[in-house]
Coordinates of C-alpha atoms in Angstrom, one line a residue:
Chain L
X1420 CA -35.6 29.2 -8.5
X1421 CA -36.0 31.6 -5.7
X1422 CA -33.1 32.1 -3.7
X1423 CA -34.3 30.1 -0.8
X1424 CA -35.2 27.3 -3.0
X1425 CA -31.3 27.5 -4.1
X1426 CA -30.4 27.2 -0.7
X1427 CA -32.7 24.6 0.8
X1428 CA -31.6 21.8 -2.4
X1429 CA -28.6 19.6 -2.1
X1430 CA -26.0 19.9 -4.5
X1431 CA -24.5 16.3 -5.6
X1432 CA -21.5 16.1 -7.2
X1433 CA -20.4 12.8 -8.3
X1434 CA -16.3 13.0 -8.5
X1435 CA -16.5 10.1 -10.9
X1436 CA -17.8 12.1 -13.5
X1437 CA -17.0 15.8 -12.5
X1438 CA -13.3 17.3 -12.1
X1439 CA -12.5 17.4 -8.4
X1440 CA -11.2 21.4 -9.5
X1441 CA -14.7 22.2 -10.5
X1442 CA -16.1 21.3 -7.2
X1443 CA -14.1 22.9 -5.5
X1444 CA -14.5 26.2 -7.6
X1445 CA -18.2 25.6 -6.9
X1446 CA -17.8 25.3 -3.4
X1447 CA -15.6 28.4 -3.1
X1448 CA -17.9 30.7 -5.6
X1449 CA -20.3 30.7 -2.0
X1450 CA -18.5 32.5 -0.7
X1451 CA -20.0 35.5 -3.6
X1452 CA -22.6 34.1 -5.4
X1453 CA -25.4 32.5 -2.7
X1454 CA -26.1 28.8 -3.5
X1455 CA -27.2 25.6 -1.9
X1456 CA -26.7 25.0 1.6
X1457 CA -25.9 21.0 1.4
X1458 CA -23.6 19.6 -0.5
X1459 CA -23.2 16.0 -1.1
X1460 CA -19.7 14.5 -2.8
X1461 CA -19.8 11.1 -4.0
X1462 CA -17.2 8.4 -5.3
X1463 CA -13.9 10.6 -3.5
X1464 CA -12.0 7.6 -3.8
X1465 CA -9.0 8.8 -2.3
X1466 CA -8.7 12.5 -4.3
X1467 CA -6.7 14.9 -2.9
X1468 CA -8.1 18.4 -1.3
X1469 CA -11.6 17.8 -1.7
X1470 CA -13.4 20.5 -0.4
X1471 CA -10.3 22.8 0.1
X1472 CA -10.1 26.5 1.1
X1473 CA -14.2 26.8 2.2
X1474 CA -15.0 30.0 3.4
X1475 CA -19.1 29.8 4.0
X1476 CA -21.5 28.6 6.1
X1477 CA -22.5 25.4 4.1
X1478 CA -22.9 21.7 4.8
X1479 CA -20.3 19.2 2.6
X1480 CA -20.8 15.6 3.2
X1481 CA -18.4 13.3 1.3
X1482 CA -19.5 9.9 0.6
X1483 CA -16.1 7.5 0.8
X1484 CA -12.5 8.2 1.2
X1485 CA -10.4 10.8 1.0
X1486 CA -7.0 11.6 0.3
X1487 CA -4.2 14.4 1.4
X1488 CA -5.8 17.7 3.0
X1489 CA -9.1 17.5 3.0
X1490 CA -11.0 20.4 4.4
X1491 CA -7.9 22.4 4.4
X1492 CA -8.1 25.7 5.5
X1493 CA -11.4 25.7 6.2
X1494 CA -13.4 28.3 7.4
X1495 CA -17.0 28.3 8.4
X1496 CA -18.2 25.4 6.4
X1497 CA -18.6 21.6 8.5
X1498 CA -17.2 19.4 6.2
X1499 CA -18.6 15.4 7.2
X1500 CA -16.8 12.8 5.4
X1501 CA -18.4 8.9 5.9
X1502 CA -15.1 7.3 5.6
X1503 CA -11.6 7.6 6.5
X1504 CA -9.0 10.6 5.1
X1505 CA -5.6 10.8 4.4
X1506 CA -2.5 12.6 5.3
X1507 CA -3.7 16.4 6.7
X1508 CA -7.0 16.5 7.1
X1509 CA -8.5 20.0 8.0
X1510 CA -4.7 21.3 7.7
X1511 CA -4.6 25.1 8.9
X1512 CA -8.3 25.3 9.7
X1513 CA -9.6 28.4 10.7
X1514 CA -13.1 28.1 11.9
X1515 CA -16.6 25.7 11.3
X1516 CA -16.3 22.2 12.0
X1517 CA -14.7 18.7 10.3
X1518 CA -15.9 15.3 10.9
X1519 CA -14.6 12.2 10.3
X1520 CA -16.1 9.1 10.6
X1521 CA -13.4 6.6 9.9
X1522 CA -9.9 7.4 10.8
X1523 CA -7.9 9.7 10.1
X1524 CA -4.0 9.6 8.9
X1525 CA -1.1 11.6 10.1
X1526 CA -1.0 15.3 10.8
X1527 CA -5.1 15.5 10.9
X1528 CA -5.7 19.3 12.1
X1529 CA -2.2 20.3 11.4
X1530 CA -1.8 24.2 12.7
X1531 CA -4.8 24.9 12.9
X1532 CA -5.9 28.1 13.8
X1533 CA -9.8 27.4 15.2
X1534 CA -12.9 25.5 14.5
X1535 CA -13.5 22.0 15.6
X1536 CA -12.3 18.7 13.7
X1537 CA -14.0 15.7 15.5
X1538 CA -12.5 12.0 14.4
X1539 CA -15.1 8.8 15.3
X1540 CA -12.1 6.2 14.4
X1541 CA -8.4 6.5 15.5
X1542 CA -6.0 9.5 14.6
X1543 CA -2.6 8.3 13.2
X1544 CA 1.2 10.0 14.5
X1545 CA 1.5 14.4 14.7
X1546 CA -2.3 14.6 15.0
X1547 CA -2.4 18.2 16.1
X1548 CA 1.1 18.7 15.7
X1549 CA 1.8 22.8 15.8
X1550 CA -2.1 23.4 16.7
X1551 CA -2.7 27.0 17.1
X1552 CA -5.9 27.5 18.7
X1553 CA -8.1 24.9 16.7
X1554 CA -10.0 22.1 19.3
X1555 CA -9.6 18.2 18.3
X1556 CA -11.5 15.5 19.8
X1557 CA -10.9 11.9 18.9
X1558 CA -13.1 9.4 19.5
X1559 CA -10.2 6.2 19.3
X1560 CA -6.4 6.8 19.9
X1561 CA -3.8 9.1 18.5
X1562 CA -0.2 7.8 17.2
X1563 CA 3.3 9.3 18.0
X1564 CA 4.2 13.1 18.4
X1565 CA 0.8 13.9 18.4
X1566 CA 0.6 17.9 19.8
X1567 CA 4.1 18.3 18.7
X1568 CA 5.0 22.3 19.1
X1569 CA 0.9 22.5 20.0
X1570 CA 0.9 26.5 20.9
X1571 CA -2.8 26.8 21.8
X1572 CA -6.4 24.4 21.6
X1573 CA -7.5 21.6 22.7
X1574 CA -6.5 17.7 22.1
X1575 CA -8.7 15.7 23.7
X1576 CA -8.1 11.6 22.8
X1577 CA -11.0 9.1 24.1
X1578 CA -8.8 6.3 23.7
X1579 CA -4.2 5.9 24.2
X1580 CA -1.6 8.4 22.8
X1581 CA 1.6 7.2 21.1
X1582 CA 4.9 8.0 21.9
X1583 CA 6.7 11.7 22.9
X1584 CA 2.8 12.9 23.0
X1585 CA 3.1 16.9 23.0
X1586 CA 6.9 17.2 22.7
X1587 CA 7.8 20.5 23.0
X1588 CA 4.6 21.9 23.7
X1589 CA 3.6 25.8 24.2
X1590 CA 0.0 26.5 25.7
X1591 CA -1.9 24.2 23.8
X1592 CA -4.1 21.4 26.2
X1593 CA -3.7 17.9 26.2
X1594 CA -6.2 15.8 27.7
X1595 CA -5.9 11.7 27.3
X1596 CA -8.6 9.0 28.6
X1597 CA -6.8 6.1 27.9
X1598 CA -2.8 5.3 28.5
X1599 CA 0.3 7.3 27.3
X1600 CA 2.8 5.5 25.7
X1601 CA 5.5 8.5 26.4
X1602 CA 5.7 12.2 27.3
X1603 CA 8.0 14.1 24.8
X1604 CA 10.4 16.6 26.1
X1605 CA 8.8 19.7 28.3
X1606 CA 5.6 17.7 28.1
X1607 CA 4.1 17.0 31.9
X1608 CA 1.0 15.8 33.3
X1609 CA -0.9 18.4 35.3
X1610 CA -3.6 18.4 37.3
X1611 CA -7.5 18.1 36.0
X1612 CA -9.4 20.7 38.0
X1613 CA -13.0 21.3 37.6
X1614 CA -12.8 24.0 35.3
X1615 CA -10.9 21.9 33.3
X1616 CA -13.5 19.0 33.4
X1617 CA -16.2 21.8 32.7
X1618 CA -13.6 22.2 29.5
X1619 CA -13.9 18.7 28.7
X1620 CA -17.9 18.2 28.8
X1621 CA -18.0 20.8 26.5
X1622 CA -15.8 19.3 24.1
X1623 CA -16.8 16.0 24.0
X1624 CA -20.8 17.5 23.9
X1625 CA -19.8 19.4 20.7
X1626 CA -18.0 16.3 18.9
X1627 CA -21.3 14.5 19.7
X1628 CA -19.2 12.1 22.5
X1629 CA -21.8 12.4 25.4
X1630 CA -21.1 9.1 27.0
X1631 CA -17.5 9.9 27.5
X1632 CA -17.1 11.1 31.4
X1633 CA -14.7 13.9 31.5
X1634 CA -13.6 12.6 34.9
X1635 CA -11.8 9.7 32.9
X1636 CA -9.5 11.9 31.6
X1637 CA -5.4 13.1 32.4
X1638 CA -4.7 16.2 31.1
X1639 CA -1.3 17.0 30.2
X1640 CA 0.5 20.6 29.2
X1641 CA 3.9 22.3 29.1
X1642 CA 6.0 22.0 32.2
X1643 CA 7.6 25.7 30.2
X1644 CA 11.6 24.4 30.8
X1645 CA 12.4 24.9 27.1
X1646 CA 10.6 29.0 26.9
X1647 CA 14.1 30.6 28.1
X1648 CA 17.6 29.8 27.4
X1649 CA 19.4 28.1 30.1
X1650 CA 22.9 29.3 30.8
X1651 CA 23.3 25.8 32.2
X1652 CA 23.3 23.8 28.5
X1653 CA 25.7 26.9 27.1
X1654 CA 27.8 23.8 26.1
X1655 CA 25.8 21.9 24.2
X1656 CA 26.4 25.1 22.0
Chain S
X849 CA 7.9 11.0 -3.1
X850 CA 7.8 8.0 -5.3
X851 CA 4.4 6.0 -4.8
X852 CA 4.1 2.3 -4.1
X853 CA 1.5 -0.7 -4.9
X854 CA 1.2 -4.4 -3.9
X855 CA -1.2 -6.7 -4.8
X856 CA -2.3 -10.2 -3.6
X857 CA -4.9 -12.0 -5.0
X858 CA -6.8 -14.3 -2.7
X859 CA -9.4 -15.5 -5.5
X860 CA -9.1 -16.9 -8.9
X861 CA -10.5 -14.1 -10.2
X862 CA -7.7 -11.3 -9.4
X863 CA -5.0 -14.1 -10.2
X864 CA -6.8 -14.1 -13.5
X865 CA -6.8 -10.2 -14.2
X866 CA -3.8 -9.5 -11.6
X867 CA -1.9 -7.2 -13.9
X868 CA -4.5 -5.3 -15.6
X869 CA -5.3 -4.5 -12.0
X870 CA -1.8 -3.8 -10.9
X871 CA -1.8 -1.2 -13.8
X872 CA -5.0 0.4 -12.8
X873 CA -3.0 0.8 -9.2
X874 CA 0.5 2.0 -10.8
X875 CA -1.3 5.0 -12.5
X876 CA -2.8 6.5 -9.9
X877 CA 0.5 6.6 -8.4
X878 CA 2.0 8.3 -11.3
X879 CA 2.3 11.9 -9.8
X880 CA 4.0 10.7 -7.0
X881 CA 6.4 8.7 -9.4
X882 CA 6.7 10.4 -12.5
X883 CA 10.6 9.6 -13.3
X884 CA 10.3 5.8 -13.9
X885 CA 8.5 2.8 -13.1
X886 CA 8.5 -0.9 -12.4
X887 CA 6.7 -3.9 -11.1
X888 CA 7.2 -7.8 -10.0
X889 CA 4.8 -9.9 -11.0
X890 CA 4.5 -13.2 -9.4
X891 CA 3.7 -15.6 -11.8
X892 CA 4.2 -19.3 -13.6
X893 CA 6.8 -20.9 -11.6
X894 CA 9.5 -22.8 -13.7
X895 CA 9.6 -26.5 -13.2
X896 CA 11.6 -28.1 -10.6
X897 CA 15.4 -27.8 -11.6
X898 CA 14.7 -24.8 -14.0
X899 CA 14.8 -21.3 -13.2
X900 CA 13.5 -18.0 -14.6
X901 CA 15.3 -14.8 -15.4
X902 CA 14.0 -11.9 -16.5
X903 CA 17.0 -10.0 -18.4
X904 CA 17.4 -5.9 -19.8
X905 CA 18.8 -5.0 -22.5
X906 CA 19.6 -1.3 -23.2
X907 CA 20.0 -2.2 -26.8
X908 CA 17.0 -1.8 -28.9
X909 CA 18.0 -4.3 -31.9
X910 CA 18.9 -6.9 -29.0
X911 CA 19.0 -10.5 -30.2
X912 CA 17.3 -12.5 -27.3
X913 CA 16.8 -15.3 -30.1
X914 CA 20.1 -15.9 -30.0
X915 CA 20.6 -15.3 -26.4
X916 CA 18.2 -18.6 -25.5
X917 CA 20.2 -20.1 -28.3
X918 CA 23.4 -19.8 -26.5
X919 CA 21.7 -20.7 -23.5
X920 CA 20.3 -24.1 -24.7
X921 CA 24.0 -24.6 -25.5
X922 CA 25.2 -23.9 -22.1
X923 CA 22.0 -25.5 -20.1
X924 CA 20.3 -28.6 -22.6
X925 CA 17.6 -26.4 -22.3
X926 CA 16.0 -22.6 -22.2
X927 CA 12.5 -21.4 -23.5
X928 CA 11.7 -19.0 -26.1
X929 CA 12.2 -15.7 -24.5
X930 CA 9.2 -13.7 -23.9
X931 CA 10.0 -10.5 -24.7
X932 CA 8.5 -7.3 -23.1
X933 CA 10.1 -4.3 -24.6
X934 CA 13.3 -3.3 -23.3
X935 CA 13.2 -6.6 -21.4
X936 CA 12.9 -10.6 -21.8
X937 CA 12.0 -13.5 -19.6
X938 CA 13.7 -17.0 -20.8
X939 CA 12.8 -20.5 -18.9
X940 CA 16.4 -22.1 -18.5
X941 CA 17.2 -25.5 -17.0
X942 CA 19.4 -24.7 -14.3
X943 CA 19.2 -23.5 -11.1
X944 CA 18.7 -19.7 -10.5
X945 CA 22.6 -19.0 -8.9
X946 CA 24.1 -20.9 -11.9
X947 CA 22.2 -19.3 -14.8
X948 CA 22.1 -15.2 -13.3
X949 CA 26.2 -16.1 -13.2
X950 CA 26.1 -17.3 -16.3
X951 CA 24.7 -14.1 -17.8
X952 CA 26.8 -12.0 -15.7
X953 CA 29.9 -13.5 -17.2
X954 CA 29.3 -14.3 -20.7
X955 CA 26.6 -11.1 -21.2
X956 CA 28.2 -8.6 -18.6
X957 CA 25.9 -6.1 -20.9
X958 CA 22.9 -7.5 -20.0
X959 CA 21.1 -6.6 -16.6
X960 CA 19.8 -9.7 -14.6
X961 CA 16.6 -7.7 -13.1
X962 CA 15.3 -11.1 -11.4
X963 CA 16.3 -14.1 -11.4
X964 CA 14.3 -17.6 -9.9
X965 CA 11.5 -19.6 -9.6
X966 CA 8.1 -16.9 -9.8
X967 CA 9.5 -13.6 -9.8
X968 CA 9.2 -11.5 -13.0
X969 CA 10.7 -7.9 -12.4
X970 CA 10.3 -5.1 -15.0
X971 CA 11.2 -2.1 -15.0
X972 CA 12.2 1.6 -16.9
X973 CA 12.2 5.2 -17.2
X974 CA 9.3 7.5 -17.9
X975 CA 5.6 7.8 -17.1
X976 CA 4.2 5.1 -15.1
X977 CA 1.4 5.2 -17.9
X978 CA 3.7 4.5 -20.6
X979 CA 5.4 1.5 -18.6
X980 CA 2.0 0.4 -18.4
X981 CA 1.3 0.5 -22.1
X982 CA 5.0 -0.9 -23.2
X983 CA 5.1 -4.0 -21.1
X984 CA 1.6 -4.6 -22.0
X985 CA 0.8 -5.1 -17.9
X986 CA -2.8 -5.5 -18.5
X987 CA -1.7 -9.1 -19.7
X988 CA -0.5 -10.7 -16.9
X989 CA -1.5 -13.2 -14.9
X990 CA -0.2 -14.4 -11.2
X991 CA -0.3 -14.7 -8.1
X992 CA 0.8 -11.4 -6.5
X993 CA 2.7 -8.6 -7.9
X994 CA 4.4 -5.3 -6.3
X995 CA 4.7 -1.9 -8.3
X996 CA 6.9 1.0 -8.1
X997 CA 6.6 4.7 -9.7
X998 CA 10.1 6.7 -9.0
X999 CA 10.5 10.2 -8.2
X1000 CA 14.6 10.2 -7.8
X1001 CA 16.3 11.6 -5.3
X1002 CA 19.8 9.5 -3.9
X1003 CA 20.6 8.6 -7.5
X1004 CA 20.2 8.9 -10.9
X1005 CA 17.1 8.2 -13.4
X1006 CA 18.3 5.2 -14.9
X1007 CA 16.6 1.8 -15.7
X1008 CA 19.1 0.1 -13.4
X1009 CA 18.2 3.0 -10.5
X1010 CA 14.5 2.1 -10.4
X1011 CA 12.5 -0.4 -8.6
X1012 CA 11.8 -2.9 -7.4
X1013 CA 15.1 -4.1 -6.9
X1014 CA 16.1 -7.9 -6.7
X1015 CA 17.0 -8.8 -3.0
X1016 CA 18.2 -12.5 -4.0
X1017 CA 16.2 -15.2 -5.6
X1018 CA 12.5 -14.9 -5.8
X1019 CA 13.1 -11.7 -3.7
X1020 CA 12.3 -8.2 -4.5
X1021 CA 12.0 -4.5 -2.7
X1022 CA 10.5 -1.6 -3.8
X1023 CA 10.8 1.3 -1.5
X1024 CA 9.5 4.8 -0.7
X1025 CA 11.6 7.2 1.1
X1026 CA 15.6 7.8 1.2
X1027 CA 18.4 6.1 3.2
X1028 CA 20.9 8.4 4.7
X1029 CA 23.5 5.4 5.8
X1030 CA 23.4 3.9 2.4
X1031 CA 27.2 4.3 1.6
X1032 CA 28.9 3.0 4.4
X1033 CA 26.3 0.4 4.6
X1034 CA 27.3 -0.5 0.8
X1035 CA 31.0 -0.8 2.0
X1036 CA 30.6 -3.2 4.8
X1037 CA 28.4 -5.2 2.8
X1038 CA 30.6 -4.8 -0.3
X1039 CA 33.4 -6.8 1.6
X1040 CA 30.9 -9.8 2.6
X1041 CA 30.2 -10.5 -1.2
X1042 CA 27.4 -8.7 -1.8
X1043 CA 27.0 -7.3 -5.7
X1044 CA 25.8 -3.5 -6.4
X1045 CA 25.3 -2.6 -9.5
X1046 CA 23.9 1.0 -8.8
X1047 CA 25.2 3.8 -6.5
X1048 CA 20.9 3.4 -5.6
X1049 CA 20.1 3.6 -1.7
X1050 CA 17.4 1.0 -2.1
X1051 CA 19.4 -1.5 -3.7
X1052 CA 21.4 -1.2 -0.5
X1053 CA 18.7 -2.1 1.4
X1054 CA 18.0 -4.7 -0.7
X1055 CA 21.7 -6.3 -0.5
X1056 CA 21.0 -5.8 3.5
X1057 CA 17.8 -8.0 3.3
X1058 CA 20.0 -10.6 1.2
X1059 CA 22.1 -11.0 3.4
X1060 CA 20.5 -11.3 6.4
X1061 CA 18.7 -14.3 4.4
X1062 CA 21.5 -15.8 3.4
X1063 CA 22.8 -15.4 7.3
X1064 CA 19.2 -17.7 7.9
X1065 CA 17.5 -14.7 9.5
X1066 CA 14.1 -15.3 8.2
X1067 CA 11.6 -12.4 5.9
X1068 CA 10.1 -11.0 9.3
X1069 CA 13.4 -11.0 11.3
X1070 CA 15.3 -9.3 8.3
X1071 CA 13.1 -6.4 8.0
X1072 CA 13.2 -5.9 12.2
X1073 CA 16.6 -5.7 11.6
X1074 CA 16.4 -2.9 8.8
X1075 CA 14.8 -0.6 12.2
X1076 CA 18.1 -1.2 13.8
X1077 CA 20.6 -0.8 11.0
X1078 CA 19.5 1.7 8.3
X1079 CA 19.2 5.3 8.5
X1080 CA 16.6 7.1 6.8
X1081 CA 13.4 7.3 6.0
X1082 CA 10.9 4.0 4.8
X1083 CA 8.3 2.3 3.3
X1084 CA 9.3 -0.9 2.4
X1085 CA 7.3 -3.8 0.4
X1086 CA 9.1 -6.8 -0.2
X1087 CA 7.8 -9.8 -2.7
X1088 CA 8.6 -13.3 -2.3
X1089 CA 7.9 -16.4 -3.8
X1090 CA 4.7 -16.9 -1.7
X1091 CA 4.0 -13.4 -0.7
X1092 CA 4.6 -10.0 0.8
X1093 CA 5.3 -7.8 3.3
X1094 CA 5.3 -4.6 4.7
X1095 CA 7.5 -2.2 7.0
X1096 CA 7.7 1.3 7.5
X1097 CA 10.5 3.3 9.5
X1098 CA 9.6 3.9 13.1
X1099 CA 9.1 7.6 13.0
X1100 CA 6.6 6.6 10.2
X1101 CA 8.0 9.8 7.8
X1102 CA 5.9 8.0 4.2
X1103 CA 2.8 6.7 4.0
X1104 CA 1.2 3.9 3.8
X1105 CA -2.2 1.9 3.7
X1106 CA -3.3 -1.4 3.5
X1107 CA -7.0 -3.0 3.0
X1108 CA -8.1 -7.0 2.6
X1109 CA -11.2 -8.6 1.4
X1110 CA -12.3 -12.0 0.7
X1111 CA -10.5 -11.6 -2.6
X1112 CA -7.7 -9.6 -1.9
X1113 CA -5.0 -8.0 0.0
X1114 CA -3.5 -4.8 -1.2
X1115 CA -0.8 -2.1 0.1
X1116 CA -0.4 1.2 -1.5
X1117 CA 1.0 4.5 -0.8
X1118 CA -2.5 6.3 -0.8
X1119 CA -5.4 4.9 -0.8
X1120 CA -6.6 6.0 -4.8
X1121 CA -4.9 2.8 -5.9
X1122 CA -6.7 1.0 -3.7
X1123 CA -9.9 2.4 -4.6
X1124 CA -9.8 1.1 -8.2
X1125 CA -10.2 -2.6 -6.8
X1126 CA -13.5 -4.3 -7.0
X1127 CA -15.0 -4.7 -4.1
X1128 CA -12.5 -1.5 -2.3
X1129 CA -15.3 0.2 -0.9
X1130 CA -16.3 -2.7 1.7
X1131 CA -12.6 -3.7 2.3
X1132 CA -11.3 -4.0 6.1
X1133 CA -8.6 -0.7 5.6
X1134 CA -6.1 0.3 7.8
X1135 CA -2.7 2.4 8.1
X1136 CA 0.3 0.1 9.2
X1137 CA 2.1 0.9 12.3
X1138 CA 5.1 2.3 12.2
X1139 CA 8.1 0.0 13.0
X1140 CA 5.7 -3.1 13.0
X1141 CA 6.6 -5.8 9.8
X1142 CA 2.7 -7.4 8.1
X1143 CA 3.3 -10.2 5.9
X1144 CA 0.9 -12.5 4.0
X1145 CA 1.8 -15.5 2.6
X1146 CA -0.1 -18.0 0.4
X1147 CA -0.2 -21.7 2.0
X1148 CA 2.4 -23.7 0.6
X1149 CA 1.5 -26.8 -1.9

């Protein structure tokens, strides 16, 4: 085949019959060896790191669920899974884009550096927890300690946020439509200024979420008590 | 780590092939659980006035002949034993209290794993696939069942140290996660009567959930207490005569998920086991919330 015949077919990998390391291997070899633009992964039923450590500009969608850290450390690559995923979805992503249709369990985006990870159904407790630049948008609610130690990005929840939502926040931005069940420590509601709704179209245009108006939304951030020492709680000590 | 599995058949079908699904569901959770393994299986409830225990022996040339021999003596009357590698299940007429102290004080080397009406509890070290093959679990029948694979870390590998454990009759836990109160809790409940037989954290939270039964609290309001008085982390399922239940700690530290259909209702740790159910790709699915008890229960007759 010509090389842009490689690149226009679609790769389908059936995980019922071939070794979830062998995808993967596939999937990373793209990153030197040209090869097809669109992958398709069927029967993930629940396996851990499926498509793991991308680094290309290629198209993965998984047909079902998936387990622990899927799309981790991505880079470049959108990864599009038709189901729900597990425990640290997209965990240290660096760039591209991660979408979930179903929900997605605890830690989802998990430090991550950049990119976008988009999640249609609910996100479950620490989504963004110690997010360092990457942008989240979820379409249904988040659970507890969600944007825990968040440093930098964007969380942006359609629907409620569990408890001690970003405790002990840095710079990251929180922005919630729906109610707040608690704000953890150092965590305060600020005000939503047009820049910051100009923020929000954006984000909800690239997740796909054009219905959403931006005006719904309370953003919250660091009220930066817990940056310095305070002589004050020398005692605690 | 340690992995968990529950399964509840809603249709004939899975009672019919209950266990050879409940294996499927145990090996996937084997690298989570590679130290030991166990399950309950819900199954052929002893008549009215007889009970059912499910003994261990660590000995390998064990006589359990002889043991419903002596137990015919003692009780008119006891089944044949049905005997599952290291362990046996024997049909005595008695009530459950009566017969599990009967072994306790004439056998004190045997281990009463379960003792009542339903409950069959098995359980040993080693691969979750070799428990699997040695207990032949692709046999059984029942109603429900609840698995366990063990990755120790409060206590030693032991037979006794892996799950489920018994929480009273027809009762049983199996748990993910690690108790931090577990041996002050053991003392206080030492001194209201409650039996150990491990220095196990879970078996601590089991002789919590007996007693708050035996205090009349019912399944639901025993495991509500469990987010006031133990420490630690949590994923509990709990098996009783008529079904299950589920509870996680509050800050939600081990995972969990659960899914129904028409034909089924089934908790695991991840969602793999789940995935080898017929029928799993359709089912309602959903992660429980933290600090929140789900129970099913089949009508009763």
């Amino acid at each position: 085949m010509e090389a842009a015949e490689v690149e226009a077919a679609v790769a389908v990998v059936d995980l019922a019959e071939t070794p979830l390391r062998e995808l993967n291997q596939r999937l990373h070899q793209l990153a030197r060896v040209p090869g097809p633009a669109h992958w398709r992964v069927l029967n993930p039923n629940g396996a851990h790191a499926v498509a793991c450590g991308l680094d290309v500009d290629v198209q993965v969608e998984i047909d079902g669920h998936v387990g622990y850290y899927c799309a981790g450390m991505n880079k470049r690559a959108t990864v599009r899974v038709h189901g729900n995923a597990s425990t640290g979805l997209a965990e240290n992503m660096m760039s591209g884009t991660v979408v979930i249709e179903g929900n997605a369990s605890q830690s989802a985006g998990a430090t991550g550096h950049g990119g976008l990870l988009v999640v249609h159904g609910d996100a479950s407790a620490r989504c963004g927890i110690s997010m360092k630049g990457i942008d989240i948008v979820v379409r249904g609610s988040v659970g507890h300690l969600s944007g825990f130690m968040a440093q930098t990005g964007r969380l942006v929840v359609c629907g409620d946020a569990g408890e001690a939502l970003g405790d002990s926040i840095y710079e990251a931005r929180l922005y919630v439509r729906g109610s707040v069940a608690g704000l953890g420590a150092d965590c305060v509601e600020k005000p939503l200024r047009e820049k910051h709704r100009a923020e929000l179209a954006g984000l909800l245009a690239a997740a796909g979420f054009r219905d959403v108006d931006p005006g719904d939304f309370r953003r919250y951030g660091s009220a930066r008590e817990l940056y310095n020492f305070k002589v004050d709680n020398a005692s605690a000590y | 780590m340690c992995g968990i599995v529950g399964l509840f058949a809603k249709a004939a079908e899975i009672e019919e092939s209950l266990g050879a699904h409940l294996a499927l569901m145990l090996e996937q959770m084997s690298d989570r659980g590679p130290d030991s393994a166990g399950v309950a299986v819900y199954r052929n409830p002893a008549p009215a006035g007889s009970s059912k225990l499910a003994l261990f022996s660590p000995d390998p040339l064990q006589d359990w002949d002889a043991l419903a021999g002596e137990l015919e003596n003692a009780f008119d009357r006891s089944s044949e034993p049905e005997v599952r590698a290291s362990h046996a299940v024997l049909v005595v007429e008695a009530e459950a209290p009566e017969a599990e102290s009967w072994v306790r004080r004439i056998h004190p080397e045997l281990r009463v794993m379960s003792a009542g009406r339903a409950i069959e509890i098995y359980k040993e070290v080693g691969r979750p696939e070799e428990f699997v093959r040695q207990f032949a679990l692709g046999d059984f029948q029942g109603t429900h069942a609840l698995g366990h694979t063990r990755m120790a870390t409060e206590s030693r590998v032991t037979t006794e140290g892996s799950h489920p454990f018994s929480t009273g009759h027809d009762l049983c836990l199996v748990h993910n996660g690690s108790l931090s109160n577990h041996n002050r809790l053991r003392e206080s409940l030492r001194r209201e009567g409650i039996e150990f037989q491990t220095e196990n954290d879970t078996e601590v939270a089991a002789g919590y959930l007996a007693r708050r039964l035996r205090e009349g609290a019912s399944l639901e309001e025993a495991l509500e207490g469990c987010l006031e008085d133990l420490d630690g982390f949590y994923t509990f399922l709990v098996g009783t005569e008529d079904g299950f239940a589920v509870l996680r700690d509050p800050i939600a530290c081990k995972p969990a998920v659960l899914a129904e259909t028409d034909d089924w209702v089934a908790m695991a740790s991840e969602w793999r086991s789940i995935a080898t159910l017929p029928g799993a790709a359709e089912a309602r699915s959903w992660e429980p919330v933290p600090g929140v008890v789900y129970a099913w229960e089949r009508a009763k007759v």
